[in-house]
Amino acid sequence: MKIIVFIYFASLKLSFFFTYFWYNGNTLLGGGSMKRNEVNRESLSPMMQQYMEIKDEYPNELLFYRVGDFYELFFEDGELASRELELTLTGKNAGLSERVPMCGVPFHSVNPYIERLVSKGYKVAVCEQLEDSTTAKGMVKRGVVQVVSKGTVVDSESLSVHDNHYIASVVDYNFSYVLCYADISTGSISVISLPHLKDKLVSEILNLGVLEVVLVDNMDIELIGTLKGNYGIEVSISSELLEDQYGILYENITDERFVYCIKHLLYYLVVKQLKDLSHMKPVEILYLDSYLEMDVHTVRNLELVETLRLKERTFSLIWLIDKCKTSMGSRKLKQWLMNPLKDKSMIEDRYDKIEIFNNEFILKDRLRNDLYEIYDIERICGKLTCGNLNARDLLQLKNSLAVLPDIREILEELHFSYDISLHEDILDLLDRAIYENPPVTLKEGFLIKSGYHEELDELKSIRSGGKDFLASFESEIKETTGIKNLKVGYNKVFGYYIEVSKGQIANVKEELHWERRQTLTNCERYISPELKEKEALILNAEEKIIQLEYQLFLEVKNYIKDRLLSLLNTAEVLSELDALVSLSVVSDEYHFVRPTLNLEHKIDIKEGRHPVVEKVSNMAYVSNDCIMDGSIHTLLITGPNMSGKSTYMRQLAIIVILAQMGSFVPANFANLPIIDKIFTRIGASDDLVSGESTFMVEMKEARNAICNATEDSLILFDELGRGTATFDGMSLAQSILEYINKNIRCKTLFSTHYHELTSLERQMTTIKNVHVSAKEEDGTITFLHKIKNGAVDKSYGIHVAKLAGMPEELLKRAEEILKFYESDGKKKKKSLDDDNIQLMMSFEAENKCSALEERLKEIDPFHLTPMDALNLLFELKNIK
């Protein structure tokens, strides 16, 4: 018995294997070695010849070739896609002696597969059937309808709702770079001129979050390597320009450099990627000197949009201040944060609106409720022109437009001057036309409401009448035949049928003229002439309904498409309102105050706070003042590790950035200058990608600040010089401090453990010592986190190690070594352990000590330059 069961299941498995082999091919037959350029094209089947012709036009893209209900990939494309997507590589008969390597995916679920390939850096060309296969004569016409790459994804679920999705073009003019960048998912396009500094260009690209860069074919190879190799940005090469088409986007721009760069990007999008850009807004020219400049290091060090450690949005500054109700508002707020203003009147205009919202809190809450009903109009417009718009998207647009009258009423009550269109014609059209609960796809029907189109209503009447007919027909034949348990049903294979159980078959008389259609285990299924006639009528109506609804949907879509710019203008107003309301909510929730702006280079902050640290801290936050009048350029900050020096420095920068983006700030009072640039060097890290050490990174970032800062800049240097030997680091730190105060004279916060530097306060009146206080009791330290005037001469490093949980034996050893180094050196040697491990110091005879002492008495340390100090050290070491 067991043997029989085993043989039975083995035969089932073998049968399944051969069935799978027959229908899906096999890698042994399909082969992984057949190359597209090696086959004899004349021997290929007509469909495969068509594939080859289309693939010739897109050699660098993965061609998704539509065949019925599947997208298929052949030859090298099939092998690569099967590997990257973990699909079975099969084979297809194509007229050759061997099967062509092939893999495929269902058309209705293709988007996730395309997204995975694009995220890995591949480009995908989507080839569709351009004719109905049931009516086409001969080979179905096919063609590529879109190309998708990292920077041109429009309707993917992976698109971040908080971030723009930029593709950029760069043109090198030898004396400057021009950068044009666009987000085709939202319709925005901008252009800016940058200094001819590669670091500045890369920094701007990284700050924008550009996903793909289009370069001309003679572009700097090093730049390509930096973007693609170091930062994973997709690089595409194209040197052509798009002439005439979409000239309306840049018709008011006179700078030929800008026009050239715009045309360069448009050619790639329109010709290479086959994008319809009719939804794009006119190009916005940005001017570098209109915004507070922050390089990529500053943005990362201050954790403006992501945290340093986990690279996540949570616990960044944008996470804290983003209380927006719409995706459009979140993107607008991030743009403001990354591009703080320098124009005092524009900044104060935002302050005024936030203040109005704070005072009119009832209207503000009402507006927030309305904004919550607004969907992402920008991206709906993007999908409408170059994506896969469906009826549900149009319902979202309809629901968004429905709340506009109340929003406009609120703006009038607030006396805001925003011009917001109600789009009543679009709202009326969508209300009349689009079905309330449509499917995701467009070829299933149920897109258009009854009452919208007369012919459609007639067809629906036929369909519903046919269903009524079937119900009455079933009752009638039950009565006629006496078969009470028969039923009339439908399936897609056999159509409509009359089902009779086996026990009642004898009652199916010949005079009924029924034809047997299907035999099942317990019943027979028949078709009658009358039912067959009605079936043709009903099914024909169903097919016509689907076709007509699709055509009507396209008409609605095209009507809205003609009014896209007006919709995008409304979206722009809504995004700005949402961003302002968010800043108002934040100011109220976290007790921010309106800052005062001055032109006297004064910083006067009372009870300032780091808003993110305050939010996430489990302890009460200790606020601090930061006061620097016009005569003070530098605060030299000393204090223990972990006491809050870095937080204090970041706190000032964040307050400045918030103030200049138009937000209230975390303080009890703030009087701030307009800052033009912020430079930071906070934290220690190696640049592993370029193979640079911590100290080299420190020096490069310090050089960037020193060479580019102006009198109106802000510099934050945290323990600069710690990456090298003590005397080297201290010498460089002092010389950098002196250079900044003598030559640049900008506001600088400089934290250090080189306590020798605190003497600079006596030499330079522009430097002021402050320290972060701590309290030491019974060998333990308590950080007070309070900034006080003056310097400290102790770093409490061993205490911090104790707090970190270092072993007790290690800490005791460290204390012994510290005491040794702090001793006056009069003992000839001192044993430091019981295990033959000693630290030895040689002491010279008394006559030598006397000579050394005499030389030391001659030295005035307050008048030594760093180089003098190094030379003196060499001299002292060689005294005999």
Short mmCIF file of C-alpha atoms in Angstrom, two decimals, residues 32 104 133 146-147 191 271 313 364 386 396 460 474 498 508 521 671 692 786 834 862:
data_model
loop_
_atom_site.label_atom_id
_atom_site.label_comp_id
_atom_site.label_asym_id
_atom_site.label_seq_id
_atom_site.Cartn_x
_atom_site.Cartn_y
_atom_site.Cartn_z
CA GLY A 32 21.33 32.04 -20.94
CA GLY A 104 7.86 38.26 -18.10
CA SER A 133 -5.42 42.83 -31.20
CA GLN A 146 7.54 56.11 -22.04
CA VAL A 147 11.01 55.69 -20.63
CA VAL A 191 17.53 77.34 -13.08
CA VAL A 271 12.87 63.12 -26.80
CA ARG A 313 13.72 62.18 8.81
CA LYS A 364 -6.64 78.81 11.60
CA CYS A 386 2.85 61.88 -18.07
CA GLN A 396 -9.32 63.05 -5.19
CA LYS A 460 -26.62 50.42 -19.52
CA GLU A 474 -35.62 31.52 -15.47
CA ILE A 498 -29.35 26.73 -18.22
CA VAL A 508 -35.42 18.25 -20.95
CA THR A 521 -20.41 15.69 -12.29
CA ASN A 671 17.42 90.09 17.92
CA GLU A 692 40.47 61.13 3.55
CA LYS A 786 24.52 76.49 31.42
CA ASP A 834 53.12 46.69 39.90
CA PHE A 862 51.78 85.98 25.40
#
